[in-house]
Short mmCIF file of C-alpha atoms in Angstrom, two decimals:
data_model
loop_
_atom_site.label_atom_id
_atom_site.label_comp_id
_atom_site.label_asym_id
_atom_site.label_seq_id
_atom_site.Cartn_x
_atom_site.Cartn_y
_atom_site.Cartn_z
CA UNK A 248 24.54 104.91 113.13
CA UNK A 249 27.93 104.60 114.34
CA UNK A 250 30.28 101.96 113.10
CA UNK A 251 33.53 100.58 115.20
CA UNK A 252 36.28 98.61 114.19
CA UNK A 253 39.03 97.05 116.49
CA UNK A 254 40.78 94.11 116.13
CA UNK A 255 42.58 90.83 117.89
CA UNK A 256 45.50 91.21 120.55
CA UNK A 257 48.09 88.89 121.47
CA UNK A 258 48.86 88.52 125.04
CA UNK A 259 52.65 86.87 125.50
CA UNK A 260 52.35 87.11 129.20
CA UNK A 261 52.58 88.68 132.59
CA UNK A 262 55.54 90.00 134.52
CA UNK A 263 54.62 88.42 138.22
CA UNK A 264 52.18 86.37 139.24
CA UNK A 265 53.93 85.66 143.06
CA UNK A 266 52.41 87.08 145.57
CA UNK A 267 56.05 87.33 147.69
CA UNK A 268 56.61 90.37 144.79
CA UNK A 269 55.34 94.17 145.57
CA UNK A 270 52.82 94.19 142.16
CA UNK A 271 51.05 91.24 140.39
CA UNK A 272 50.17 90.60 136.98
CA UNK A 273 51.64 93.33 134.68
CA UNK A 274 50.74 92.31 130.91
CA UNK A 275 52.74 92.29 128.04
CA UNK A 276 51.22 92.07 124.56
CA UNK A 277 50.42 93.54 120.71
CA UNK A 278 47.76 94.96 119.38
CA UNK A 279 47.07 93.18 115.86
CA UNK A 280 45.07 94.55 112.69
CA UNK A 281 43.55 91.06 112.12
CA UNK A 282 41.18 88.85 112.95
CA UNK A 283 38.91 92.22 113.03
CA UNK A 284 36.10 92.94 115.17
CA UNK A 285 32.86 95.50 113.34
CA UNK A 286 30.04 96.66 115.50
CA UNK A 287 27.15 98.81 114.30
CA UNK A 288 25.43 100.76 116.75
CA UNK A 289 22.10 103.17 116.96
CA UNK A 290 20.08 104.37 119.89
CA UNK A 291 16.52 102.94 120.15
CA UNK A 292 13.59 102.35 122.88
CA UNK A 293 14.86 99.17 123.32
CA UNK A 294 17.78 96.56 123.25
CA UNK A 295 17.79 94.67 120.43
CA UNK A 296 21.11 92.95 119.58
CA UNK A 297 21.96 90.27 116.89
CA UNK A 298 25.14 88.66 119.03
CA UNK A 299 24.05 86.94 122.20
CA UNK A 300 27.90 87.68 123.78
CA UNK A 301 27.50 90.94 122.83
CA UNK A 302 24.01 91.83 123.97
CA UNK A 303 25.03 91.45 127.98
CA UNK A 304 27.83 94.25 127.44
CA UNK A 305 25.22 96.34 125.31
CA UNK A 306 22.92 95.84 128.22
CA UNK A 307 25.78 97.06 130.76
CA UNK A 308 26.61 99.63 128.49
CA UNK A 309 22.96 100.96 128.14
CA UNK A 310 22.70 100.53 132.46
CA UNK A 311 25.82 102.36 132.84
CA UNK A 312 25.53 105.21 130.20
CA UNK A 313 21.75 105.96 131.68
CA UNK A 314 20.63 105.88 128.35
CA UNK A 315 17.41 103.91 126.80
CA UNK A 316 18.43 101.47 124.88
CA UNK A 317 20.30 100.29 121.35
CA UNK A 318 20.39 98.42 118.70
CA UNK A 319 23.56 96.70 117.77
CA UNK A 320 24.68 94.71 114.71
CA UNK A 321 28.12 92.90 114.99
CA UNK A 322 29.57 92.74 111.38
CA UNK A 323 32.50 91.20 111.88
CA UNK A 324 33.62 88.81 114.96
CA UNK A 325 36.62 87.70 116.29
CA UNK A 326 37.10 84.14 117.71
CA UNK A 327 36.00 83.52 120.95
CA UNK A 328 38.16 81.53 123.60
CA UNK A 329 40.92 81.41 121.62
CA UNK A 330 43.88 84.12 122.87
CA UNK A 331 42.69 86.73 120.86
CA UNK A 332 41.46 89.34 123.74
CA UNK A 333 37.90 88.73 121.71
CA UNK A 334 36.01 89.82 125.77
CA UNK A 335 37.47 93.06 126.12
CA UNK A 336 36.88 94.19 122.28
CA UNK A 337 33.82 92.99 122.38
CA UNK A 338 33.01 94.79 125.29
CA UNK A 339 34.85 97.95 125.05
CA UNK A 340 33.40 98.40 121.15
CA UNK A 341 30.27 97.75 122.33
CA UNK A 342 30.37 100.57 125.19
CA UNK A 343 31.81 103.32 122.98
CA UNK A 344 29.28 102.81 119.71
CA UNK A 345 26.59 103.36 122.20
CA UNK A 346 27.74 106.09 123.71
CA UNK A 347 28.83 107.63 120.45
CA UNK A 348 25.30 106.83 119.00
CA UNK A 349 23.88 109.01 121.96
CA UNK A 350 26.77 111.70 121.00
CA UNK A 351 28.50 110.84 124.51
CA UNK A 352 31.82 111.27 124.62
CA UNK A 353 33.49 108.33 126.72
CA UNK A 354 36.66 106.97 128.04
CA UNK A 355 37.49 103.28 127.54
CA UNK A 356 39.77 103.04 130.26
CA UNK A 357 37.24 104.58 132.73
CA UNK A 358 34.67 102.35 131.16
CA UNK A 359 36.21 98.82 131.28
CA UNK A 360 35.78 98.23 135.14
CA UNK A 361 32.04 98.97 134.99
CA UNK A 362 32.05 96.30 131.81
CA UNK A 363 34.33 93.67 134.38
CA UNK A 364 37.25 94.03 131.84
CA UNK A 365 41.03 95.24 132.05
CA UNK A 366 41.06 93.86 135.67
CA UNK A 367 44.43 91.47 135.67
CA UNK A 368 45.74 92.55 132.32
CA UNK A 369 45.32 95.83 130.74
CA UNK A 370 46.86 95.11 127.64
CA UNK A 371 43.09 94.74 125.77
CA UNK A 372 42.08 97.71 126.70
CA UNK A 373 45.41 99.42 125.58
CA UNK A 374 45.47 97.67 122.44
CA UNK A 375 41.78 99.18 122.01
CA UNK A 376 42.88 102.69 123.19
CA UNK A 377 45.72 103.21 120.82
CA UNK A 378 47.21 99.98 119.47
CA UNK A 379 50.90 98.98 119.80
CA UNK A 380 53.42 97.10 122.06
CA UNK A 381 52.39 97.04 125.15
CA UNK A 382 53.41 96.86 128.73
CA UNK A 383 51.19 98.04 131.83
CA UNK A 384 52.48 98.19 135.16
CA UNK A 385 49.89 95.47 137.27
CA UNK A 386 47.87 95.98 140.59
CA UNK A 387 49.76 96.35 143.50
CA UNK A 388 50.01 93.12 145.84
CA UNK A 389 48.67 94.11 148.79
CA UNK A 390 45.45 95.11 147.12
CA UNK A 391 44.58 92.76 144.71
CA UNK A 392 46.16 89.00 146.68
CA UNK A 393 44.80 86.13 144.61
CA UNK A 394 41.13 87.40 144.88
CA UNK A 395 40.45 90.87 142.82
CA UNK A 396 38.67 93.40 144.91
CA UNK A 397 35.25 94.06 144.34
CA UNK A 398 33.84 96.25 141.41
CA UNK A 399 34.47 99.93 142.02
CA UNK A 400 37.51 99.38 143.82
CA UNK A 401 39.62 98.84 141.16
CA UNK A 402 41.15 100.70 137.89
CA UNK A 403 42.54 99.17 135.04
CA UNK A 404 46.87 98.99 134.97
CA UNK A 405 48.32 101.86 133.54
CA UNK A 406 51.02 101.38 130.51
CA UNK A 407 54.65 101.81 131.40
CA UNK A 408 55.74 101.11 128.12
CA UNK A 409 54.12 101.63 124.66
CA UNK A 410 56.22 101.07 120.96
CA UNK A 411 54.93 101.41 117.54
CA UNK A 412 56.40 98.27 115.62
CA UNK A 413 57.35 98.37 112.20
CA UNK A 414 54.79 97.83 109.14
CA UNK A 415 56.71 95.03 107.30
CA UNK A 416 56.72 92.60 110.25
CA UNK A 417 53.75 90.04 110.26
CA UNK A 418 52.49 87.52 112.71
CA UNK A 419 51.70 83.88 111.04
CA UNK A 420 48.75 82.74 113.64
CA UNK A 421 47.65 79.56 113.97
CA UNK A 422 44.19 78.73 115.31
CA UNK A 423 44.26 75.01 116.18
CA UNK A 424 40.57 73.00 116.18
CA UNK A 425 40.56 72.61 120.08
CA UNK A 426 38.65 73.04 123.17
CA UNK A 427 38.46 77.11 123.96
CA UNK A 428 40.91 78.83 126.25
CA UNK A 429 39.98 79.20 129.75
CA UNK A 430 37.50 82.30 130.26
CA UNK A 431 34.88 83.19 132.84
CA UNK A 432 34.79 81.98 136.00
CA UNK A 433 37.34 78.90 135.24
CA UNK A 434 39.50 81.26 134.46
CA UNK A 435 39.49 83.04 137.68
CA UNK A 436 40.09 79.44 139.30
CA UNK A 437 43.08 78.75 136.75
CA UNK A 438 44.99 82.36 137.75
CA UNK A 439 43.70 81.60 141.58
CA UNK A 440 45.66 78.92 141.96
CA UNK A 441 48.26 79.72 139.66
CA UNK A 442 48.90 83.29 141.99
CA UNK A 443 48.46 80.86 145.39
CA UNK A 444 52.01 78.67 144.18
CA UNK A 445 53.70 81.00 142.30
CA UNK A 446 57.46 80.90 141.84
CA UNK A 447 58.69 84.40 142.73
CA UNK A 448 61.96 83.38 141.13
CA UNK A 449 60.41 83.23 137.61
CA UNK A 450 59.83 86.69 137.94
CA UNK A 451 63.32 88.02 138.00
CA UNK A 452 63.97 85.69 135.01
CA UNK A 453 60.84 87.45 132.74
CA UNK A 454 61.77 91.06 134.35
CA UNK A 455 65.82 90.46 132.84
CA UNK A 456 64.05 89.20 129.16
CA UNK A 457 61.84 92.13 129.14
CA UNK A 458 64.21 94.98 130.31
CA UNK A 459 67.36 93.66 128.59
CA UNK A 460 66.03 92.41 125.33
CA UNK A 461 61.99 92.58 124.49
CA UNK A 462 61.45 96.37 124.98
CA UNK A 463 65.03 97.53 123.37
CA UNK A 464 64.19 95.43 120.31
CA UNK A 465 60.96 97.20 120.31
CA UNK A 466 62.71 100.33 120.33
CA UNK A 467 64.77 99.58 117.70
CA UNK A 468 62.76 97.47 115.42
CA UNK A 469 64.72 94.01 115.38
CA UNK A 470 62.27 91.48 114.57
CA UNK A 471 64.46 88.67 115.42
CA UNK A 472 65.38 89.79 119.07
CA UNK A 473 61.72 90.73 119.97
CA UNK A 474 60.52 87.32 118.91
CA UNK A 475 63.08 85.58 120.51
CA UNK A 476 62.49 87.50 123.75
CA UNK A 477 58.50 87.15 123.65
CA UNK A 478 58.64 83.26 123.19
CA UNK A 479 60.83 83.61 126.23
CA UNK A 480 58.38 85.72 128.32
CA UNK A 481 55.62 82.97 127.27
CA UNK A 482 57.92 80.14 128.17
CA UNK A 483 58.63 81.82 131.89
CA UNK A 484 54.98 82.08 132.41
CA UNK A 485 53.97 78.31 130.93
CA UNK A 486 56.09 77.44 133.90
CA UNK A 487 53.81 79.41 136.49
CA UNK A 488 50.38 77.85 134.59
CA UNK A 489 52.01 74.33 133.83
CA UNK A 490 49.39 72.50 136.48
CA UNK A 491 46.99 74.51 135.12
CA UNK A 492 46.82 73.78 131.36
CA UNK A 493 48.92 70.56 131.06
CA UNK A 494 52.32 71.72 130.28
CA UNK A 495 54.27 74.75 129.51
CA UNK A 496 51.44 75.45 126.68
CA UNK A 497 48.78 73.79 126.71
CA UNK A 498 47.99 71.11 124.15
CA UNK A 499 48.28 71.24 120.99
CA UNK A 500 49.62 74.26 121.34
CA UNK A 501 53.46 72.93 122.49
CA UNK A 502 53.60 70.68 119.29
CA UNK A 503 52.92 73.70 117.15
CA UNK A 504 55.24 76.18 118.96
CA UNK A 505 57.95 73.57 118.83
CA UNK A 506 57.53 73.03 114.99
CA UNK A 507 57.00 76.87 114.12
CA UNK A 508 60.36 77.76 115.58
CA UNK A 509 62.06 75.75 113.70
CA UNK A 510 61.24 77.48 110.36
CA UNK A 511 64.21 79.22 109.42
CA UNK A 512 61.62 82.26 108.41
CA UNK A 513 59.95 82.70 111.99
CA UNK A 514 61.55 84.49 114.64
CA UNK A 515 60.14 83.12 117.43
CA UNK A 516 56.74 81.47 118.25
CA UNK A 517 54.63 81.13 121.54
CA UNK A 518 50.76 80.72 122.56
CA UNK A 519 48.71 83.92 123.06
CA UNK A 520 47.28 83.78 126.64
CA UNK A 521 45.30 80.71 127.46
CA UNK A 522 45.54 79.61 123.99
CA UNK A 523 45.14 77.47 121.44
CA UNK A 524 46.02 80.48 119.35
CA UNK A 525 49.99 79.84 118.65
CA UNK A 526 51.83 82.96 116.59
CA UNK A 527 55.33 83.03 114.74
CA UNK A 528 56.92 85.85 114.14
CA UNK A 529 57.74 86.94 110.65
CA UNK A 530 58.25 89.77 107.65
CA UNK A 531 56.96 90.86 104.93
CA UNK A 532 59.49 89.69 102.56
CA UNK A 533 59.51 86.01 103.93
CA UNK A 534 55.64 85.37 105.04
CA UNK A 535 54.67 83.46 102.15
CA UNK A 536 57.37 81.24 103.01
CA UNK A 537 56.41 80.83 106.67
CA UNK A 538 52.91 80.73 106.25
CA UNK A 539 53.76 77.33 103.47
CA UNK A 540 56.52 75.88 106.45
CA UNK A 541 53.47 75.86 109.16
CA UNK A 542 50.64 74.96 106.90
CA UNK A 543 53.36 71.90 106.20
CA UNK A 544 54.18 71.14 109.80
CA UNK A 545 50.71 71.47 110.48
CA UNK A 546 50.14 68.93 108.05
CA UNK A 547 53.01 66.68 109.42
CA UNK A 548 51.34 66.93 113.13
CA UNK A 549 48.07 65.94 112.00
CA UNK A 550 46.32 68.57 113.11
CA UNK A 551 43.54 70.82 111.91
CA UNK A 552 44.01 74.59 112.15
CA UNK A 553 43.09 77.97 110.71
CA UNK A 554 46.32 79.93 109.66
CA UNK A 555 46.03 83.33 109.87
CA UNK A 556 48.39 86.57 108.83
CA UNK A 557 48.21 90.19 110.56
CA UNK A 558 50.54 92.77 111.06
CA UNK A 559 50.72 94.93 113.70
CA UNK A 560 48.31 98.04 114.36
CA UNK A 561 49.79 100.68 115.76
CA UNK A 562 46.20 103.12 116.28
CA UNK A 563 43.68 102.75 118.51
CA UNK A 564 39.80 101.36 117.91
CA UNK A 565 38.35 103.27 114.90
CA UNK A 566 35.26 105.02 115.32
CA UNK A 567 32.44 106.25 112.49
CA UNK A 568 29.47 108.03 112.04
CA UNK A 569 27.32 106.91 109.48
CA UNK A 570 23.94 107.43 108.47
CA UNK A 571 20.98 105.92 110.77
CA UNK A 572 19.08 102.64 109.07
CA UNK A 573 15.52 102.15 109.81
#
């Protein structure tokens, strides 16, 4: 049996979404070491698979591989719908247990298009290769338009920029009870139109806040400057998606951001993606603190959420052999 374990991303944006600019999309996220994601995996004559979502990548997995079939447990799940990259994990942990039950060696990255992920953002399936900050470098325009080209004619972003960030800082996340994030096929409408009226201008704005302030305080570790600068990147793009999910974030999210950087102990604050998941930026020293300041706000706006702590995880998916169960 083979065991793997990967975990939640947050996605604070992309770098263009205008079509008038030579490359679209271009994600910008973190790989986080919680809410987790454990996936059990053996080979067998058939599928058989205990997680509906799950069983149609293990079937795509078992078409693509050539192999006969599996059977796969999910242990632990992440959210779905919520911001939390939950799709691509799924998908991508999926893929490799099989593959590893059979003793294939695979590549993720090669993988994803086959499994339909990584094809606007390719921060999931960084965050699954190896962890960290992340930055990939989008699809050029003239390619990809509004519409993504068909399967097989595509490859997921590469990374441009990749930092470690430091152990003691810690992400307060807030999971409000809400409708789930966009996803599927109404997601695809949501960027379509999004792309089609696109200010190009906002662009040059997130390009300046990621160049000249989120990847140096990366480099350098300043909590403070990196969550000021990644609220910033998510308020740029709200702008582009504002028709699209009812405001800059989409409700309740804006409520929550608003109130979470206030707290004296979070650096920063901004929805993950399509949301509702919000996140704060904190440390280790003053979490506790944070964590009481939202659960209070939270309490103030009248609205029912899951808080949630995780730092950031700077490896890759983790994958184990174990032995086989009958």
């Amino acid at each position: 049996m083979v065991t793997v374990t990967t975990a939640a991303r947050l996605h604070f944006g992309f770098q263009n979404l205008a079509l008038a600019n030579e490359r679209l999309y271009g994600g910008v996220g973190v790989a986080l070491d919680a809410p987790q994601l454990v996936l059990d995996a053996q080979p067998a004559d058939e599928i058989d698979c205990d997680d509906g979502e799950a069983e149609s990548y293990v079937r795509r997995a078992v078409a693509t591989l050539g192999v006969e079939g599996a059977r796969v447990s999910v242990r632990e799940r992440l959210p779905r719908h919520v911001g939390f990259g939950s799709g691509t994990q799924l998908a991508l942990a999926a893929a490799v247990a099989v593959a590893r039950a059979y003793e294939m060696e695979v590549d993720p990255r090669e993988l994803a298009p086959d499994l339909g992920r990584g094809g606007r953002s390719g921060v999931g399936v960084a965050a699954f290769e190896d962890g960290g900050f992340v930055v990939d470098g989008g699809h050029p325009t003239e390619r990809f338009t509004s519409e993504p080209p068909a399967n097989g004619d595509w490859t997921v972003p590469p990374v441009i920029a990749r930092h470690e960030l430091p152990d003691d800082w810690r992400f307060v996340l807030v999971v409000p009870d809400a409708e789930p994030g966009a996803s599927g096929a109404e997601e695809d409408r949501h960027m379509r139109q999004a792309v089609e009226r696109a200010d190009p201008g906002i662009a040059d704005d997130v390009a300046a806040t990621l160049t000249r302030t989120l990847l140096p305080a990366a480099a350098e570790g300043d909590h403070r400057r990196f969550g000021t600068a990644a609220a910033r990147v998510g308020r740029l793009n709200g702008a582009w998606y504002a028709d699209e999910q009812g405001g800059v974030y989409r409700p309740p999210a804006g409520r929550i951001v608003e109130r979470l950087a206030q707290q004296p102990t979070i650096a920063g604050a901004g929805q993950s993606s399509w949301g509702p998941a919000v996140w704060g930026l904190t440390t280790r020293g003053d979490v506790e603190a944070a964590r009481t300041g939202v659960e209070m706000a939270l309490s103030d706006l009248s609205v029912d959420a899951d808080v949630l702590v995780a730092s950031p995880r700077n490896e890759g998916a983790t994958v184990e052999d174990g032995p086989t169960l009958g």
